[in-house]
JSON list of C-alpha atoms in Angstrom, two decimals:
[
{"chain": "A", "resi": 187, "resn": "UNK", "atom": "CA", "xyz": [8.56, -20.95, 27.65]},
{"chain": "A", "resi": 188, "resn": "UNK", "atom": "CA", "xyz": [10.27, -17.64, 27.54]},
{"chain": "A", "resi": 189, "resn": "UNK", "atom": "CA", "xyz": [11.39, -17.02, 30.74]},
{"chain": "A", "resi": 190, "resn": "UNK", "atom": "CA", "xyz": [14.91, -16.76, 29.91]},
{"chain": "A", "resi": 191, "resn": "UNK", "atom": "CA", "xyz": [14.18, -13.81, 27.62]},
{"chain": "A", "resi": 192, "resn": "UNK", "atom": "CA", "xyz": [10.97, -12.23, 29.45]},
{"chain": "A", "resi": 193, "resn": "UNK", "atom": "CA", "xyz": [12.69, -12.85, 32.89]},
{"chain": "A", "resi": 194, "resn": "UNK", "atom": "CA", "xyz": [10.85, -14.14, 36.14]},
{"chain": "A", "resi": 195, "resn": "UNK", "atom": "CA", "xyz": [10.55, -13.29, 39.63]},
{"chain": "A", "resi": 196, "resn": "UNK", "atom": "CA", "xyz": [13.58, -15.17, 40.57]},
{"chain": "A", "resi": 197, "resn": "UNK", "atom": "CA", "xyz": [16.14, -13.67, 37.89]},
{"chain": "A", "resi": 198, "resn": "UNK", "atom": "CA", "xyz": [15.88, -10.55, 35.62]},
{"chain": "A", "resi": 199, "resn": "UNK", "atom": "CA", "xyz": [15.97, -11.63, 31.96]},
{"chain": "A", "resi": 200, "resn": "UNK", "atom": "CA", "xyz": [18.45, -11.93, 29.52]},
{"chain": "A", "resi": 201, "resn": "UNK", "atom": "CA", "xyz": [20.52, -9.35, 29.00]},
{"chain": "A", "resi": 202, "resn": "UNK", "atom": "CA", "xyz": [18.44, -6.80, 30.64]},
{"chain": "A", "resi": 203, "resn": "UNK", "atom": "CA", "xyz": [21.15, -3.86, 31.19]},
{"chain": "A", "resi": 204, "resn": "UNK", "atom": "CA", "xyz": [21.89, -3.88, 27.43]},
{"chain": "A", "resi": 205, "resn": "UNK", "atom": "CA", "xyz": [18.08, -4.26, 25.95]},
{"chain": "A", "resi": 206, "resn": "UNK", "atom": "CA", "xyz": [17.56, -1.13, 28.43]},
{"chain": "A", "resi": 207, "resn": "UNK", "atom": "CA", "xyz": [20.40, 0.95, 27.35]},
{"chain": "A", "resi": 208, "resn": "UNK", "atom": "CA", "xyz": [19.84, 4.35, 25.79]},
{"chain": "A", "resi": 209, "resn": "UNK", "atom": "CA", "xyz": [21.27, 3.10, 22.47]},
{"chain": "A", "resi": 210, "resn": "UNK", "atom": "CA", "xyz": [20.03, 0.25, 22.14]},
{"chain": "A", "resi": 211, "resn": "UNK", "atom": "CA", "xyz": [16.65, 1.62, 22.44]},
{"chain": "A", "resi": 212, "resn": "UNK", "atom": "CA", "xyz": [17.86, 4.43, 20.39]},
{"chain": "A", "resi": 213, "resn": "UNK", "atom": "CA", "xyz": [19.14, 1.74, 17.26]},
{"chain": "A", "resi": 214, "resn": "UNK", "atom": "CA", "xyz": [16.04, 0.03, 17.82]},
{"chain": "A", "resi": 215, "resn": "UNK", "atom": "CA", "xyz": [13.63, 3.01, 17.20]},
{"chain": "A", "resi": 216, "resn": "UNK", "atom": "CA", "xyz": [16.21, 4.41, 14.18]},
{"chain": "A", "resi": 217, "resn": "UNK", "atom": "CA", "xyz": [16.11, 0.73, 12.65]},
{"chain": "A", "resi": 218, "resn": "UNK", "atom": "CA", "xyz": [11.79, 0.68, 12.46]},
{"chain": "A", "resi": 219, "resn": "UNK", "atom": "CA", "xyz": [11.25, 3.77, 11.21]},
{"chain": "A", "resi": 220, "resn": "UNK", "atom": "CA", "xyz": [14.08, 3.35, 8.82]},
{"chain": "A", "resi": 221, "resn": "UNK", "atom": "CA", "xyz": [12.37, 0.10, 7.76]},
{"chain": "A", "resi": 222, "resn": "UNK", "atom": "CA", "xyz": [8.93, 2.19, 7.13]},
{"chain": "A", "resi": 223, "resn": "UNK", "atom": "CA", "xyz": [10.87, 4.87, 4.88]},
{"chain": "A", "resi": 224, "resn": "UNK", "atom": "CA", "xyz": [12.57, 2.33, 2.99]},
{"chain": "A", "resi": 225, "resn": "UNK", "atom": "CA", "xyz": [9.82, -0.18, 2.33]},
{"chain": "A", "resi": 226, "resn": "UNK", "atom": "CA", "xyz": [7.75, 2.67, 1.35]},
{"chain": "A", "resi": 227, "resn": "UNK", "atom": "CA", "xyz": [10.32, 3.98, -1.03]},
{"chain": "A", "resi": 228, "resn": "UNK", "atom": "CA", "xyz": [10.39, 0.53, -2.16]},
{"chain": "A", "resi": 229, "resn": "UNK", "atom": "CA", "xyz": [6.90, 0.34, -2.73]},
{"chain": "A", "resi": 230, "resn": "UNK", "atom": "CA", "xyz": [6.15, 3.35, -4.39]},
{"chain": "A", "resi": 231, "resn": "UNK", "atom": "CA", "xyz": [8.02, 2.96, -8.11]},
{"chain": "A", "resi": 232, "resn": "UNK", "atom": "CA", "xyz": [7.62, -0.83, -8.09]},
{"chain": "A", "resi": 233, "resn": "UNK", "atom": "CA", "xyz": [3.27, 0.22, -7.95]},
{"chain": "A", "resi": 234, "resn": "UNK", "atom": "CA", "xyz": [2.83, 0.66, -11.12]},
{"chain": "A", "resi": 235, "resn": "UNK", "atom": "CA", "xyz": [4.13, -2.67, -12.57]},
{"chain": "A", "resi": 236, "resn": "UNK", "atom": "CA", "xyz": [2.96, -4.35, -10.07]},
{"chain": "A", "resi": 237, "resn": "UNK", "atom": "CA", "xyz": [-0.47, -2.98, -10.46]},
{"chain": "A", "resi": 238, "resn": "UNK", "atom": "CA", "xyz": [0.31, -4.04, -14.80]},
{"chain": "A", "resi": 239, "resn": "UNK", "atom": "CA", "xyz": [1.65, -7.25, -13.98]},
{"chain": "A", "resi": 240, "resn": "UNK", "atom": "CA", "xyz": [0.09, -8.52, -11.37]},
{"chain": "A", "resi": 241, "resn": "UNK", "atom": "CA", "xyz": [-3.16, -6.94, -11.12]},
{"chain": "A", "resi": 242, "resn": "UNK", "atom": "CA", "xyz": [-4.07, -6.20, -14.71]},
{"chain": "A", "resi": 243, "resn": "UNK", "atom": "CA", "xyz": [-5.05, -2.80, -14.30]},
{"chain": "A", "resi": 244, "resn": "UNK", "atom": "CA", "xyz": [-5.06, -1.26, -17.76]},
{"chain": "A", "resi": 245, "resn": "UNK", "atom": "CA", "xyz": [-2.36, 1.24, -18.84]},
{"chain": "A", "resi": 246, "resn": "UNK", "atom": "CA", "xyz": [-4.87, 3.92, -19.20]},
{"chain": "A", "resi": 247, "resn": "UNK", "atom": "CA", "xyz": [-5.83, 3.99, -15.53]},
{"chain": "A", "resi": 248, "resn": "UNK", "atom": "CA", "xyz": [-1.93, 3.36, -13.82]},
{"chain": "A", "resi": 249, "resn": "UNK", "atom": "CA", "xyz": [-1.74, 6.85, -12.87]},
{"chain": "A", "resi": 250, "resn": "UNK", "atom": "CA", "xyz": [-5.33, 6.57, -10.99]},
{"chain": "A", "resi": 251, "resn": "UNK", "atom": "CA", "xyz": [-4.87, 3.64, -9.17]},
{"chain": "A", "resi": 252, "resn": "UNK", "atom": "CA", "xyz": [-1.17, 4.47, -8.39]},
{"chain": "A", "resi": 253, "resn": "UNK", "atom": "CA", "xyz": [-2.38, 8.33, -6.52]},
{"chain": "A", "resi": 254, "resn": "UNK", "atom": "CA", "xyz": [-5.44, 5.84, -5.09]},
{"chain": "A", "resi": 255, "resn": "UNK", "atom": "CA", "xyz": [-2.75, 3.73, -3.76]},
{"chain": "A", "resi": 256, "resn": "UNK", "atom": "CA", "xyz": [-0.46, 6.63, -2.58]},
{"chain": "A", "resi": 257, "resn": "UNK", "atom": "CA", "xyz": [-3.06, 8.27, -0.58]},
{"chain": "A", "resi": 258, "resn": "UNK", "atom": "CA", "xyz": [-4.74, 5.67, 1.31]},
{"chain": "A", "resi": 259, "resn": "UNK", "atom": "CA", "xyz": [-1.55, 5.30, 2.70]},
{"chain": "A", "resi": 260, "resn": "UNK", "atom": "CA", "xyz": [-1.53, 8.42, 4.08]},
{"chain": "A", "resi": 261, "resn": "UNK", "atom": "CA", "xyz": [-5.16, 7.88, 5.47]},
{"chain": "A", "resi": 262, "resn": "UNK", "atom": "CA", "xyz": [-4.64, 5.16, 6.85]},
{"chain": "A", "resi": 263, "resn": "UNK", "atom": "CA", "xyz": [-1.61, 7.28, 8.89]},
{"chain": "A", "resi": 264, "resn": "UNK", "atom": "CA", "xyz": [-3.82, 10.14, 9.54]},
{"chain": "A", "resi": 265, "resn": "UNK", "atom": "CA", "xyz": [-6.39, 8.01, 10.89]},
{"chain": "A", "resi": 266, "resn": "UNK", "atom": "CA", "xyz": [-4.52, 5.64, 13.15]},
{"chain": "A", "resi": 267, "resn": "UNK", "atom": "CA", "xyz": [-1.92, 7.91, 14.64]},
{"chain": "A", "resi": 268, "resn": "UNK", "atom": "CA", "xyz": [-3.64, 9.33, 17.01]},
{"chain": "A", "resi": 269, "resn": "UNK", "atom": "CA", "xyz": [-5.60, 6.43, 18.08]},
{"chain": "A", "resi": 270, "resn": "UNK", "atom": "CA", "xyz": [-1.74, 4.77, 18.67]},
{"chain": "A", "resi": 271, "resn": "UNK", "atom": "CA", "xyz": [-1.08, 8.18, 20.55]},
{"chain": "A", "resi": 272, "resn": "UNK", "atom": "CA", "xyz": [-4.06, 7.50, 22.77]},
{"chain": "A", "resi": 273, "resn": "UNK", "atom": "CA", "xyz": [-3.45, 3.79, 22.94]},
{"chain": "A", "resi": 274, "resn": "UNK", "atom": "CA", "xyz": [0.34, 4.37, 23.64]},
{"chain": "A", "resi": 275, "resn": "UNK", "atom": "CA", "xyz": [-0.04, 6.60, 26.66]},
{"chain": "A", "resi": 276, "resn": "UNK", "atom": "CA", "xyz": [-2.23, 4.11, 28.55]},
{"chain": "A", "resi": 277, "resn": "UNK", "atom": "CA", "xyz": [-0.31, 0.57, 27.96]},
{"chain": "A", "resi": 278, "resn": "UNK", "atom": "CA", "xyz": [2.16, -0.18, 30.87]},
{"chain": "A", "resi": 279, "resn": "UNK", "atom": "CA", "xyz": [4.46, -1.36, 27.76]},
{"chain": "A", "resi": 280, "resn": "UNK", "atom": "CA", "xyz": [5.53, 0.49, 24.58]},
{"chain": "A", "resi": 281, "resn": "UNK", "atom": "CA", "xyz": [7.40, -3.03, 23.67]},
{"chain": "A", "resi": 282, "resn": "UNK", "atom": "CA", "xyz": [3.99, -5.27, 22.48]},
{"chain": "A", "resi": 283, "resn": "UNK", "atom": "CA", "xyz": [2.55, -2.42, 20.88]},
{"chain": "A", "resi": 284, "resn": "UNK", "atom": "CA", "xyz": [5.61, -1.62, 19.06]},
{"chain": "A", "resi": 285, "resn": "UNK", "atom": "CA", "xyz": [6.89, -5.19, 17.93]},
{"chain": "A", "resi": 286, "resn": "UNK", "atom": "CA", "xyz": [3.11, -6.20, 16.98]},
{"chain": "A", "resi": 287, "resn": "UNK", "atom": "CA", "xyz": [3.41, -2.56, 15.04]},
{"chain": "A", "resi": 288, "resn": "UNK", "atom": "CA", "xyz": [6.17, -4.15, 13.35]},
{"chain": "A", "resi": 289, "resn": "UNK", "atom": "CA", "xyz": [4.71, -7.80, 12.59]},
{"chain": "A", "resi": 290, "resn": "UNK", "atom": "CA", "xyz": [2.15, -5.60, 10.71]},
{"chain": "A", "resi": 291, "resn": "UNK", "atom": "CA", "xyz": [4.55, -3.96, 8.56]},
{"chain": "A", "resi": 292, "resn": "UNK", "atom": "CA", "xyz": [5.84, -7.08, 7.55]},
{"chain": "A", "resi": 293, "resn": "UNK", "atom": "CA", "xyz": [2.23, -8.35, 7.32]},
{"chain": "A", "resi": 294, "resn": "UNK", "atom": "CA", "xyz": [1.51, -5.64, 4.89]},
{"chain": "A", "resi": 295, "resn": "UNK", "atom": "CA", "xyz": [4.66, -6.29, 2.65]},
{"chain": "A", "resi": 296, "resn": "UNK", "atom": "CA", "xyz": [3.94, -9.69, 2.08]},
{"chain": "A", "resi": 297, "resn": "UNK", "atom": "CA", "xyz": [0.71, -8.57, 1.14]},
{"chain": "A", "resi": 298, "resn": "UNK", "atom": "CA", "xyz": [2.00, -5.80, -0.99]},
{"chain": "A", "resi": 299, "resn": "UNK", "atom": "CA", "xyz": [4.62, -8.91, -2.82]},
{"chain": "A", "resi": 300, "resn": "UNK", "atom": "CA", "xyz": [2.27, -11.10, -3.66]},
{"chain": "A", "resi": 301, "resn": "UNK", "atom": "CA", "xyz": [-1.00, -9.21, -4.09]},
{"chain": "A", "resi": 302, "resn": "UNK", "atom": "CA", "xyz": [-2.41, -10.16, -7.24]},
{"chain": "A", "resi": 303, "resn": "UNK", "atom": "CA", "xyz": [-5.52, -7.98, -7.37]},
{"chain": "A", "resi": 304, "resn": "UNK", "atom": "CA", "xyz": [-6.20, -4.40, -7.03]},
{"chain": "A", "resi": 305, "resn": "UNK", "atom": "CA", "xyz": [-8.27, -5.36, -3.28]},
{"chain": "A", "resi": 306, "resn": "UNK", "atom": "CA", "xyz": [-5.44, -7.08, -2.12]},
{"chain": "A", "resi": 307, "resn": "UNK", "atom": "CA", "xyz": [-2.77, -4.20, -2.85]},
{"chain": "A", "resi": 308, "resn": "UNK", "atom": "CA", "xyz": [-5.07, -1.52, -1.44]},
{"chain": "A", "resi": 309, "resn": "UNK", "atom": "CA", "xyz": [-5.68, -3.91, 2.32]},
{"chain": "A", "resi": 310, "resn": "UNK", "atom": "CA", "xyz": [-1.60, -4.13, 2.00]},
{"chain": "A", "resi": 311, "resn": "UNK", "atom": "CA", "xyz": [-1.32, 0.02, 1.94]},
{"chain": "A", "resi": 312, "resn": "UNK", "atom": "CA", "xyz": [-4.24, 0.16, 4.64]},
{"chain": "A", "resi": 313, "resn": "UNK", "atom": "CA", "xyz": [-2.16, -2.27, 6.89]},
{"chain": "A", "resi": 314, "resn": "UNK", "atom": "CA", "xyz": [1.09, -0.64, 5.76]},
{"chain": "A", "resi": 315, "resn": "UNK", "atom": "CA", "xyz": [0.17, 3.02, 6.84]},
{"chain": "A", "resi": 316, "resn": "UNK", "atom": "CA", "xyz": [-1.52, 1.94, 9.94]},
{"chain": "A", "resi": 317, "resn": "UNK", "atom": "CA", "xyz": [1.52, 0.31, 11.47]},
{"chain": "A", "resi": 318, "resn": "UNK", "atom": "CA", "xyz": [3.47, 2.95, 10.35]},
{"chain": "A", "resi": 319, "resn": "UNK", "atom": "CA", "xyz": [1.54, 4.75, 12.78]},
{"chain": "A", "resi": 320, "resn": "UNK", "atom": "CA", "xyz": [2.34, 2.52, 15.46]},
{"chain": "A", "resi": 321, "resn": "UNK", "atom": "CA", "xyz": [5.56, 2.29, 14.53]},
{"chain": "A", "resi": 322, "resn": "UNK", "atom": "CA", "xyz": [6.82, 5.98, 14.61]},
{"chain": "A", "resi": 323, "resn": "UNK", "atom": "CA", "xyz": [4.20, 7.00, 17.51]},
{"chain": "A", "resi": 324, "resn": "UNK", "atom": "CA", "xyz": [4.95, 3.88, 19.75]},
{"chain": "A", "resi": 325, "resn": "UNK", "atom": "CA", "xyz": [8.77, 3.95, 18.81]},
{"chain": "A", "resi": 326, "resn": "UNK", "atom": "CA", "xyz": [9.05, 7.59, 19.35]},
{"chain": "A", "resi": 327, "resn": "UNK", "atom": "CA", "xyz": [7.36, 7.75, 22.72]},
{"chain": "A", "resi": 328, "resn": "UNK", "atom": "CA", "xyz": [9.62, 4.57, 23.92]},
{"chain": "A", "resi": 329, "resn": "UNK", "atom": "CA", "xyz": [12.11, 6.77, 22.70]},
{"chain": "A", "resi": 330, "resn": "UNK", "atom": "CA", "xyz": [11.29, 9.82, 24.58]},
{"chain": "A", "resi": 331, "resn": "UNK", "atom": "CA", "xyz": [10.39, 7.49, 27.25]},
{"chain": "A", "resi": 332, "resn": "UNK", "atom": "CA", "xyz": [14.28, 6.10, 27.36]},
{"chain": "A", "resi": 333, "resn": "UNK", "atom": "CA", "xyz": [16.49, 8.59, 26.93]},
{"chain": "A", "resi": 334, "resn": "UNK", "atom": "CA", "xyz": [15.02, 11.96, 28.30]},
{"chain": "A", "resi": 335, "resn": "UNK", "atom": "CA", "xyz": [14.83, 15.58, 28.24]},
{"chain": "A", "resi": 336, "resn": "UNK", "atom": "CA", "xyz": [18.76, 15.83, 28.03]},
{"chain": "A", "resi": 337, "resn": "UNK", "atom": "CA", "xyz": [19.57, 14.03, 25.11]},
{"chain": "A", "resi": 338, "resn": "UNK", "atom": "CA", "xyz": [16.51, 14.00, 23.15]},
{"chain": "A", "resi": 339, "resn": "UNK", "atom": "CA", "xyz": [18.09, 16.28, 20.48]},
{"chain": "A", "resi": 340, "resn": "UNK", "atom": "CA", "xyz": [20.77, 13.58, 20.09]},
{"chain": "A", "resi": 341, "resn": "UNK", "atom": "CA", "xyz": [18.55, 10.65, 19.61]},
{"chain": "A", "resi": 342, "resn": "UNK", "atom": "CA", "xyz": [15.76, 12.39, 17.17]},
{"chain": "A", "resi": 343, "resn": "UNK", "atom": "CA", "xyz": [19.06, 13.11, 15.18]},
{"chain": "A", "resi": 344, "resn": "UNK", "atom": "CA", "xyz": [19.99, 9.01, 14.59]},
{"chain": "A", "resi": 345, "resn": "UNK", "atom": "CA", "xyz": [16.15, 9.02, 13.83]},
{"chain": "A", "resi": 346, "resn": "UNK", "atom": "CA", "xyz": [16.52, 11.62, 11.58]},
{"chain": "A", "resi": 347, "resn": "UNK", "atom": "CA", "xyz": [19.64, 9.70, 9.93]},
{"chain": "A", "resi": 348, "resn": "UNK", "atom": "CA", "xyz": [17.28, 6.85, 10.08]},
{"chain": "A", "resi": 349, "resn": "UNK", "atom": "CA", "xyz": [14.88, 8.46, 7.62]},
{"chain": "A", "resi": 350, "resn": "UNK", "atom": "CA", "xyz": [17.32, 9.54, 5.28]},
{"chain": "A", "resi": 351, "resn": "UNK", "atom": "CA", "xyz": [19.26, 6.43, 4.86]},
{"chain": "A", "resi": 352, "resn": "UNK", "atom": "CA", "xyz": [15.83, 4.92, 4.13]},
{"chain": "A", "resi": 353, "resn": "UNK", "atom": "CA", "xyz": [15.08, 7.19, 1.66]}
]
């Protein structure tokens, strides 16, 4: 069904040299993690209304529920990174774990727009900081992976950019 894009043992697929290149993979890596920054810049002011709004959590407690909400995020990070580390350094592909690493972020969005209770919003920060974990451990090992001793400094510098335009 996807041979054209996957390839086959007759003819290498689509576009091969370019999906290979250096920048591409480069652009690729800077363009996740600047999703992550940004939708997690996103998310963090837009909480508390949403947590008003949507959820009816009382005034009183916002500021609880927000800092709740903040740091199982970072748990969620903490605790999956290395198992992506781990994970990342015995696939034969960076690719699946990094675009399913990516399905989950948007996963965890959705779940994050249209959460309407206070279990919901917390599963959507659990999903979002563990494929942030994929995401910048599997995207910076492909990266790593691509370009090389050489010109590492370049390419953690778009990445850097990245992560400042998504802020």
């Amino acid at each position: 069904m996807f041979a054209w894009f996957t390839g086959s043992s007759e003819r290498p697929p689509t576009l091969l040299n370019y999906r290979t290149s250096t920048a591409f993979i480069t652009a690729t890596v800077a363009f996740a993690i600047f999703t992550d920054i940004f939708v997690y810049g996103i998310i963090v002011p837009v909480i508390p209304f949403a947590l008003t709004e949507r959820a009816g959590i009382p005034e009183s407690d916002i500021q609880y529920w927000t800092s709740i909400l903040l740091a199982i995020y970072g748990a969620a990070l903490l605790v999956t990174a290395p198992v992506c580390g781990w994970l990342a350094d015995r696939s034969s592909s960076r690719r699946t774990p990094l675009l399913l690493g990516l399905l989950a972020l948007a996963g965890s969005t959705v779940m994050l727009c249209v959460g309407r209770s206070i279990g919901v919003i917390a599963a959507g920060r659990v999903l979002q900081g563990a494929s942030a974990a994929v995401v910048w451990v599997v995207g910076l090992a492909l990266l790593v992976d691509t370009v090389g001793g050489d010109e590492i400094g370049q390419a953690m510098g778009h990445i850097g950019l990245a992560m400042s335009l998504g802020v």
